[in-house]
Tab-separated table of C-alpha atoms in Angstrom:
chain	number	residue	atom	x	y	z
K	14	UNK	CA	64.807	106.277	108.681
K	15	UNK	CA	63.637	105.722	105.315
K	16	UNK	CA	64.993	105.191	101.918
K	17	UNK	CA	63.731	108.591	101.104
K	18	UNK	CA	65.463	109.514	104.153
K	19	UNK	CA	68.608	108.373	102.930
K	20	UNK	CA	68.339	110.108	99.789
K	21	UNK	CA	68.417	113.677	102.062
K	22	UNK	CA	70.922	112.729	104.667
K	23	UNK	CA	73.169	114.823	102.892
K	24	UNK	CA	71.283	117.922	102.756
K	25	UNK	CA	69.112	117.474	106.118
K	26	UNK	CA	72.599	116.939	108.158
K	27	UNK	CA	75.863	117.201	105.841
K	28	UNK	CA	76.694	113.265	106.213
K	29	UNK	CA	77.502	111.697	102.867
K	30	UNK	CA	77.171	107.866	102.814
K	31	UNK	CA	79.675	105.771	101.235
K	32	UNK	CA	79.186	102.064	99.819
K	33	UNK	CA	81.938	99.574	101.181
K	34	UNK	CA	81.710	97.554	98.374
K	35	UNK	CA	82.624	97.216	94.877
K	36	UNK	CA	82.418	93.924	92.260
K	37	UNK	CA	81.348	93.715	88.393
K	38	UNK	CA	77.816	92.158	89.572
K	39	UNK	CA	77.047	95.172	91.033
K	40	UNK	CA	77.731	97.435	88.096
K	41	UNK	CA	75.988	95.359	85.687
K	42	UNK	CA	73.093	94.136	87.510
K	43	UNK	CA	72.141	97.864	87.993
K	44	UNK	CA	72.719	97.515	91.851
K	45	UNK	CA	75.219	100.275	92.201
K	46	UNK	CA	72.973	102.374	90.174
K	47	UNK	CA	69.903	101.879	92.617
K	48	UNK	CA	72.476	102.375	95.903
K	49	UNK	CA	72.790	105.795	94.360
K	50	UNK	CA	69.592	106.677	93.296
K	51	UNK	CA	67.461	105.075	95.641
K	52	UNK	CA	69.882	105.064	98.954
K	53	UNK	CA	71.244	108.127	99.185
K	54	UNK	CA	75.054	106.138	98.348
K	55	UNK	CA	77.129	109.046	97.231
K	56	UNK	CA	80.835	107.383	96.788
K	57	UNK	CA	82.583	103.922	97.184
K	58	UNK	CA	85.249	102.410	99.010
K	59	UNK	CA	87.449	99.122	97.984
K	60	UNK	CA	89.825	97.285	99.795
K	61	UNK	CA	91.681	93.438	98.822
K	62	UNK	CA	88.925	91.940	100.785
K	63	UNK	CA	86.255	93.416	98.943
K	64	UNK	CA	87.952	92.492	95.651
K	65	UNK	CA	88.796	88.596	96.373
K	66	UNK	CA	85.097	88.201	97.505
K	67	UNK	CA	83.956	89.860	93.980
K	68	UNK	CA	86.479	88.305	91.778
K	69	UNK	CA	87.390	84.418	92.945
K	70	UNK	CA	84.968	82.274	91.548
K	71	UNK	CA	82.915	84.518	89.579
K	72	UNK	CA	82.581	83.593	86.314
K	73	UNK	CA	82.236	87.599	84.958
K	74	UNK	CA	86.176	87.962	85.229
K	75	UNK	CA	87.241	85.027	83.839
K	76	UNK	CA	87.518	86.231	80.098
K	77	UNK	CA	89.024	89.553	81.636
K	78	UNK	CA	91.817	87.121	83.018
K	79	UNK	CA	92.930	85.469	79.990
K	80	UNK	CA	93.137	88.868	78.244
K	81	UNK	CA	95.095	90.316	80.447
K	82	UNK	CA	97.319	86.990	80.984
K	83	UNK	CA	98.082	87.205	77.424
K	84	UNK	CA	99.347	91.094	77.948
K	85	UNK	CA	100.816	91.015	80.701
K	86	UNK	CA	103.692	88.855	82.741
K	87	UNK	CA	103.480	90.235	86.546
K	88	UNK	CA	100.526	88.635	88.194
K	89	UNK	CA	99.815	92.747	90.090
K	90	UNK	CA	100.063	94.212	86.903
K	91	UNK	CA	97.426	91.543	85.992
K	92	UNK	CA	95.137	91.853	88.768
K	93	UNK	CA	95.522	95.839	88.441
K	94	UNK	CA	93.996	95.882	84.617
K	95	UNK	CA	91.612	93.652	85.472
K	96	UNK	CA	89.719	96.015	88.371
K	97	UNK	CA	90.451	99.027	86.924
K	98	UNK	CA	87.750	98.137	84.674
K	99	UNK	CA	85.592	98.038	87.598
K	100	UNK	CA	86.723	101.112	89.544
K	101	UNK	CA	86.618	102.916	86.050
K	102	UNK	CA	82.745	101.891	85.983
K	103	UNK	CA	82.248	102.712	89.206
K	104	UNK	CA	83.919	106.031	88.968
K	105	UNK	CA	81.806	106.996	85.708
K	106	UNK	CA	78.130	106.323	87.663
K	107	UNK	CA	79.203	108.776	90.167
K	108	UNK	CA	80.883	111.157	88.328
K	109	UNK	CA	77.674	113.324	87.586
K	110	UNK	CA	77.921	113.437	92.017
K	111	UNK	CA	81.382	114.604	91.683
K	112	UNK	CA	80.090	117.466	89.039
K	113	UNK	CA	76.744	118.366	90.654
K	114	UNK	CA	79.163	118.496	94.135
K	115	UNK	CA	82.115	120.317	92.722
K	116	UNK	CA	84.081	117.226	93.688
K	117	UNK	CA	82.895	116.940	97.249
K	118	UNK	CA	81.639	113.646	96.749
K	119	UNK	CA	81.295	110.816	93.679
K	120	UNK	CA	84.566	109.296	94.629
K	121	UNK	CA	85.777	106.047	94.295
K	122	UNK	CA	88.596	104.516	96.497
K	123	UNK	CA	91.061	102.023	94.936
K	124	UNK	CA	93.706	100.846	97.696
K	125	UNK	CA	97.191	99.801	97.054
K	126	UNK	CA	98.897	96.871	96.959
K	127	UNK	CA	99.216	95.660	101.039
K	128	UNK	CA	102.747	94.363	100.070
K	129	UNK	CA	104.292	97.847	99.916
K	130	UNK	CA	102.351	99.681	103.232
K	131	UNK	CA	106.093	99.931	104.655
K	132	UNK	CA	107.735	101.315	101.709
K	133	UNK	CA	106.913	105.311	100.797
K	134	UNK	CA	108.556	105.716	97.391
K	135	UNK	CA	107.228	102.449	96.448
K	136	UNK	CA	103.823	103.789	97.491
K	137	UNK	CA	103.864	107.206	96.129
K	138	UNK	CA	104.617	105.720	92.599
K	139	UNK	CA	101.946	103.062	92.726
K	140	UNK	CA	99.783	105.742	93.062
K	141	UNK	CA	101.414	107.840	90.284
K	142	UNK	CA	100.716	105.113	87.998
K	143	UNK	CA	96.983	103.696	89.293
K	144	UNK	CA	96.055	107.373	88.757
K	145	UNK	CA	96.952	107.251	85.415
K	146	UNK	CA	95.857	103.819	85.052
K	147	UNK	CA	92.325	104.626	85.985
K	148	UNK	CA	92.363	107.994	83.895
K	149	UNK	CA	89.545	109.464	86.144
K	150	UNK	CA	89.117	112.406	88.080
K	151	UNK	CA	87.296	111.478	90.981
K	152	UNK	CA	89.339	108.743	91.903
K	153	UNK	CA	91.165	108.538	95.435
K	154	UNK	CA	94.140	106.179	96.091
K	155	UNK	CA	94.184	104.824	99.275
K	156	UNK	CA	96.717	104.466	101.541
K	157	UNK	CA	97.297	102.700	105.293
K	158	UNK	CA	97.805	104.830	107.946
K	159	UNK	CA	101.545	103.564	108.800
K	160	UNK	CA	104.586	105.549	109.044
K	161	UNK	CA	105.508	104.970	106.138
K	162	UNK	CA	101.881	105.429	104.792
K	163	UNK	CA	101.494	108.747	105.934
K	164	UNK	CA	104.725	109.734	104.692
K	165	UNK	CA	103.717	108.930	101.263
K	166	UNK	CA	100.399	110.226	101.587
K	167	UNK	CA	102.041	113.448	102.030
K	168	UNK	CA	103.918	113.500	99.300
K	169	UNK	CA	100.624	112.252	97.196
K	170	UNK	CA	98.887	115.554	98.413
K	171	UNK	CA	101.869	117.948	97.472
K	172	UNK	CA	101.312	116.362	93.797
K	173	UNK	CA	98.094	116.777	93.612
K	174	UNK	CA	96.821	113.408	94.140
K	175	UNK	CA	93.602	112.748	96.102
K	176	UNK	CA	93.826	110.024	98.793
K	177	UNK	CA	91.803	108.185	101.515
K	178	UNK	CA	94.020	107.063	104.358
K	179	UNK	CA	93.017	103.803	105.662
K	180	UNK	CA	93.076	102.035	109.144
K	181	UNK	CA	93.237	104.444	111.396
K	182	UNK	CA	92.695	103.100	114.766
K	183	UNK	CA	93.962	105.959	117.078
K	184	UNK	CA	93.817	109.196	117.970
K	185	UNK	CA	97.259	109.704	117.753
K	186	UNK	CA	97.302	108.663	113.830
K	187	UNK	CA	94.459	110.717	113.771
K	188	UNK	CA	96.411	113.993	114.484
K	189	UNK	CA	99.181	112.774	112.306
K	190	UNK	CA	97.533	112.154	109.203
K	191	UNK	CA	95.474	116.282	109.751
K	192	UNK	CA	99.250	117.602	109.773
K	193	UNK	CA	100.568	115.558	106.745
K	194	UNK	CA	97.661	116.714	104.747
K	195	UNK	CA	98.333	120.347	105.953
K	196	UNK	CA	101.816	120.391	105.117
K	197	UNK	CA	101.319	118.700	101.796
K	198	UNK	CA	99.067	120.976	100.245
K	199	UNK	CA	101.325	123.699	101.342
K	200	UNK	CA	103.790	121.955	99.639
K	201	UNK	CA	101.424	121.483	97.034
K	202	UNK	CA	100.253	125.404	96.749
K	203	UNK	CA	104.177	126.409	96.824
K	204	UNK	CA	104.699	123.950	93.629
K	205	UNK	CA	101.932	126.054	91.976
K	206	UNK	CA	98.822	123.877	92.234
K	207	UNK	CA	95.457	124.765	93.071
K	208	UNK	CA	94.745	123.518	96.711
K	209	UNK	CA	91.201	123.074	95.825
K	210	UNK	CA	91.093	120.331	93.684
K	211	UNK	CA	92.891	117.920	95.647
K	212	UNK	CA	90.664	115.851	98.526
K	213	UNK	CA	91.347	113.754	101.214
K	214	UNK	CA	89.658	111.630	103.843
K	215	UNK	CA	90.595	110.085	106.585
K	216	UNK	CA	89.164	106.742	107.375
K	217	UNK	CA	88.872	106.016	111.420
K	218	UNK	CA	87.816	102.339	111.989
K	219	UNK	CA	84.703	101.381	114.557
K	220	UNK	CA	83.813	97.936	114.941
K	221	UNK	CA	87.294	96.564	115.010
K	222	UNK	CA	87.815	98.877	118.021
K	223	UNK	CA	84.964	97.710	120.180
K	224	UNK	CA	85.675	94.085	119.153
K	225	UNK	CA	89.513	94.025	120.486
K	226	UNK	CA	88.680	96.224	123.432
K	227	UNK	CA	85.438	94.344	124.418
K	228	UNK	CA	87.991	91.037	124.787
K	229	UNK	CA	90.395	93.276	126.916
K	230	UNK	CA	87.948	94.268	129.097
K	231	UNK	CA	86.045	90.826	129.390
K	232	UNK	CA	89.325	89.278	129.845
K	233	UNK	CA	89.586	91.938	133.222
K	234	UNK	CA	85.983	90.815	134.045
K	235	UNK	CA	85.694	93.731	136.493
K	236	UNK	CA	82.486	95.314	137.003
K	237	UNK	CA	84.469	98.764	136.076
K	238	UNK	CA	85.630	96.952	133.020
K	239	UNK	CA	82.790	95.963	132.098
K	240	UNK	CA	80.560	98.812	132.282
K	241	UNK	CA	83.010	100.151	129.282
K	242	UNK	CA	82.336	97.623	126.530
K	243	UNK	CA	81.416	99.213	123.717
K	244	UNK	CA	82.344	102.820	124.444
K	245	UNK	CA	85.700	103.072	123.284
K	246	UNK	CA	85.296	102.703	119.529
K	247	UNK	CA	82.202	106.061	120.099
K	248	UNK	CA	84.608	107.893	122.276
K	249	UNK	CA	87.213	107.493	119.724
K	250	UNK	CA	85.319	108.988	117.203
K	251	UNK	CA	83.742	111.647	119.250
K	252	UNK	CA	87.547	112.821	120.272
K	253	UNK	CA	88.649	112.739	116.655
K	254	UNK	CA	85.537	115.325	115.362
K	255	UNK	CA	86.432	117.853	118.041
K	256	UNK	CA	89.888	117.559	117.093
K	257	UNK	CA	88.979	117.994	113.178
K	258	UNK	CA	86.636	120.711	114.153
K	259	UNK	CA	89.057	122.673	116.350
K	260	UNK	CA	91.807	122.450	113.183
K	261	UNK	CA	89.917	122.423	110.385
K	262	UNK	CA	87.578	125.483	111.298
K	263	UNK	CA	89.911	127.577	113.198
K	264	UNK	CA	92.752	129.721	112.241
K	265	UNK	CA	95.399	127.002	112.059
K	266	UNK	CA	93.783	126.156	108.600
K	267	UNK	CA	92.609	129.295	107.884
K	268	UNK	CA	95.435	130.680	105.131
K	269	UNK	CA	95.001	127.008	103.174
K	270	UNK	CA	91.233	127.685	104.129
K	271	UNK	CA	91.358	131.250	102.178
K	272	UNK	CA	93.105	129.788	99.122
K	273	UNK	CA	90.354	127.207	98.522
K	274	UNK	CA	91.290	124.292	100.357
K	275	UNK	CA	89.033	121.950	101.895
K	276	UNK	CA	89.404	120.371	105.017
K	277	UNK	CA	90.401	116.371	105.792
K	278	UNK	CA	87.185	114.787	106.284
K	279	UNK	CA	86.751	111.809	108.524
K	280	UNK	CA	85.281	108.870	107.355
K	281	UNK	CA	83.496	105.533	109.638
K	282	UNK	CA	84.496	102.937	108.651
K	283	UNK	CA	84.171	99.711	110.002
K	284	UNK	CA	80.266	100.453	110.363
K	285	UNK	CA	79.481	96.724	110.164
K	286	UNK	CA	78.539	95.892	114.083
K	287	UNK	CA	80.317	92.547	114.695
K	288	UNK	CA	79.134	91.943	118.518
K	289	UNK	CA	75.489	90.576	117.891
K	290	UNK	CA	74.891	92.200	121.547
K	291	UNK	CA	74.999	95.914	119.723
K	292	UNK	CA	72.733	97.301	117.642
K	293	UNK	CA	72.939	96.580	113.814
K	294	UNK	CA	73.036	100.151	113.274
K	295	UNK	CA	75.534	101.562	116.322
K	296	UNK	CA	78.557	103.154	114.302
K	297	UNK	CA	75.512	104.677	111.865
K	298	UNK	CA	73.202	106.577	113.854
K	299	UNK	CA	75.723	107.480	116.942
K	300	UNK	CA	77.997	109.330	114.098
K	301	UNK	CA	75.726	111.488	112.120
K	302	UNK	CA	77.618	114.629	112.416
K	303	UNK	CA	78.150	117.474	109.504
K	304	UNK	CA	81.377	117.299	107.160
K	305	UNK	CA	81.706	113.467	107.456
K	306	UNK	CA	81.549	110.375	105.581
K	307	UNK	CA	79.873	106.875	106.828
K	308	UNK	CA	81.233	104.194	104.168
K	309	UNK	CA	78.701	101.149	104.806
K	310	UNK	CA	78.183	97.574	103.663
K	311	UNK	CA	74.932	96.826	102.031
K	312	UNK	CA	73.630	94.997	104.788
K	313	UNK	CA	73.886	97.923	107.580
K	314	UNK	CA	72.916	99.950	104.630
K	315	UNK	CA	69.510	98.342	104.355
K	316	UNK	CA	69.320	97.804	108.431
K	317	UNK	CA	69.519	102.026	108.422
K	318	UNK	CA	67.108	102.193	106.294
K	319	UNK	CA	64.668	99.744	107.798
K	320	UNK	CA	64.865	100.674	111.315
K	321	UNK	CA	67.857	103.642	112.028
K	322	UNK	CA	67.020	106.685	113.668
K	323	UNK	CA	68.902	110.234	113.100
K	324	UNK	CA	67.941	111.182	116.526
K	325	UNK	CA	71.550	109.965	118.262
K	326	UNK	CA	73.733	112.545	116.622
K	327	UNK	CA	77.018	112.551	117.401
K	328	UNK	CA	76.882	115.483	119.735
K	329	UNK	CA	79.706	117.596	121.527
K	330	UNK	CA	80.600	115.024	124.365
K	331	UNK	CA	84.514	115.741	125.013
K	332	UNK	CA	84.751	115.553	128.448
K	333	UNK	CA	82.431	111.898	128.286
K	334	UNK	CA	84.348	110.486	125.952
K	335	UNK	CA	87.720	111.995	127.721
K	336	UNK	CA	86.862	109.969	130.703
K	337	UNK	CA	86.070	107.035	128.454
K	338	UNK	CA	90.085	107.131	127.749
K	339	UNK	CA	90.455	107.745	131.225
K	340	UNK	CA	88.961	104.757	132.671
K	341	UNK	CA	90.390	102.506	129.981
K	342	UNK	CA	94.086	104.042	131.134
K	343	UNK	CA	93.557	102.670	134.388
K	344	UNK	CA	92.948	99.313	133.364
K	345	UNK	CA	95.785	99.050	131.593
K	346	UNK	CA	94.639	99.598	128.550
K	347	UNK	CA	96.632	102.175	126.044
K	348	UNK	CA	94.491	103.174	123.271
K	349	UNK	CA	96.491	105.011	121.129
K	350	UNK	CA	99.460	102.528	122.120
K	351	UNK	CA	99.356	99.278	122.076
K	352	UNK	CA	95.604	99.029	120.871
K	353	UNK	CA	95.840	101.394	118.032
K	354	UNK	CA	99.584	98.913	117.003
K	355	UNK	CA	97.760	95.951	117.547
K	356	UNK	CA	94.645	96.675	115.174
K	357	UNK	CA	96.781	98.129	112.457
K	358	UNK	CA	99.192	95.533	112.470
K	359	UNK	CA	95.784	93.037	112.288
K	360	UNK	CA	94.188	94.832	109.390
K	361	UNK	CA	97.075	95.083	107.099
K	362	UNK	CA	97.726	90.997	107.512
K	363	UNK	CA	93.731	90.841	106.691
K	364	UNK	CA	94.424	92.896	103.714
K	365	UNK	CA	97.719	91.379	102.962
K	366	UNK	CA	96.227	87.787	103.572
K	367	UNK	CA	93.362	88.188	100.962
K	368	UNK	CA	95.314	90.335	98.396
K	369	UNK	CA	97.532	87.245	98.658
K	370	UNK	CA	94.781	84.713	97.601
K	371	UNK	CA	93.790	87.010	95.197
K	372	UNK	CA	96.596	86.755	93.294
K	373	UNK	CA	96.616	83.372	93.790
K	374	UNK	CA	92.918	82.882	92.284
K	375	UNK	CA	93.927	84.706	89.588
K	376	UNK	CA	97.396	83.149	89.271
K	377	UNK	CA	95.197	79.552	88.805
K	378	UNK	CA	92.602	80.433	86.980
């Protein structure tokens, strides 16, 4: 796989890649431009994480800061206007994507604040007001995939707000988050709006799945155990396709379908491998697959383009990846239970845990 490669992913197999990354270096250096023009990058995602690593320490937000210090009392509202500048950026070098595309791609994802993922009204007005904050069209508010999350992520689509749901680690959240976004744009077409215009991922996590599972099963030590390392976070994703496929193009979406709706699209993420055991480019070039959305960081990025291959497509496996579940059942381990708790529960303290010293950073500086 080549650069050039990259460049026709899109066109060759209906894949659009996704930068996990965001920072004011790489909008002013010209980086971000080159991802898109040279790599084939054709949106970006943002999360706390991503934003502490840009902002603490770098010397291109400091007079930002102090502006926005002098405006504004509440450290969030602070730390708000002082990305927005970014994701405003960011959103204008992909907004000729989001014409040329008729909004299928050229977004930008700006997550909310960790500290309300529990709390839907609180969350359906933070994104209210960071849509009108960011005054852009191709900009999608992301959400977690909690209860609560969900909840207000269906209320976001009956508005008419676009939104990538984040950390999804199950199947089961999977199938929620499809039926939310169904009955909120019927809610949304019943209120008058056009169905059309509003777009929504859904964000399914990899590595994070292999990595907890992997100690599960090494902690079992079996030789059944361990012939399933590393499956589970594939056979997760495999099951979730078929299930988008089955909805999405059949006739349970077929009236939203006819009045110009487009389907939920699910979106890798995760795609970093952690477990130096795997292949650099395992959650790339095992999920090609038509009408879905890899989100990578630069370095997997540039590992795809060195040395990934498009020959492992993510083909029609069900009854594998079935049996996959099956096996991990009878060793006790519940993937869309316990597992799927235990890593969302894990990646909103990561989120809430940098967001934290975020504030902090900025709080001090």
């Amino acid at each position: 796989m080549s650069k050039a490669d990259l460049t026709q992913l899109y066109a060759s197999q209906g894949q659009s890649l996704w930068l996990d990354n965001l920072s004011r270096e790489l909008i002013e250096s010209g980086q971000l431009a080159e991802w898109i023009r040279d790599y084939g990058i054709r949106g970006v995602t943002s999360n706390p994480s991503i934003f502490k690593k840009a902002i603490v320490g770098s010397p291109q937000y400091q007079a930002d800061i102090a502006t926005c210090k002098a405006k504004f009392d509440d450290i969030e509202a602070i730390y708000e206007h002082l990305v927005v500048h970014d994701i405003r950026q960011a959103c204008d070098l992909l907004r000729p994507l989001w014409d040329e595309s008729a909004g299928e791609d050229g977004w930008v994802s700006w997550e909310e604040s960790p500290r309300i993922a529990h709390n839907a009204a609180a969350s359906f007005a933070a994104a209210s007001r960071l849509v009108d904050l960011t005054d852009r069209p191709n900009l999608l508010i992301k959400v977690p995939a909690t209860p609560e999350g969900i909840a207000a992520f269906e209320q976001m689509i009956a508005h008419g707000i676009s939104v990538n749901v984040t950390l999804i680690f199950s199947l089961a959240q999977v199938k929620a988050i499809f039926a939310a976004y169904q009955r909120g744009l019927s809610a949304y077409h019943a209120r008058g709006g056009t169905v059309g215009q509003v777009r929504a991922v859904a964000s399914l996590f990899m590595s994070r799945v292999d990595t907890l599972v992997d100690q599960k099963l090494d902690a079992i030590g079996s030789p059944a155990a361990q012939a399933l390392k590393g499956k589970a976070a594939l056979a997760l994703a495999g099951m979730a396709y078929q299930h988008y496929r089955e909805l999405f193009e059949g006739e349970g979406f077929a009236e939203l379908r006819a009045l110009g709706a487009r389907s939920q699209y699910l979106l890798w993420a995760s795609t970093g491998t952690k477990n130096p055991a795997y292949s650099d480019v395992l959650y790339v070039e095992n999920l090609i697959a038509p009408n879905t959305i890899n989100t990578v960081p630069e370095a997997t990025l540039k590992a795809f383009a060195d040395h990934g291959r498009s020959a492992s497509l993510l083909k029609p496996r069900l009854a594998e990846d079935q049996a996959v579940w099956a096996a991990l059942a009878e060793l006790g381990i519940d993937m869309d239970g316990a597992i799927g708790a235990q890593l969302l529960d894990e990646g909103l303290v990561l989120f809430e845990q940098a967001f934290e010293e975020l504030l902090a950073a900025i709080a001090a500086s």
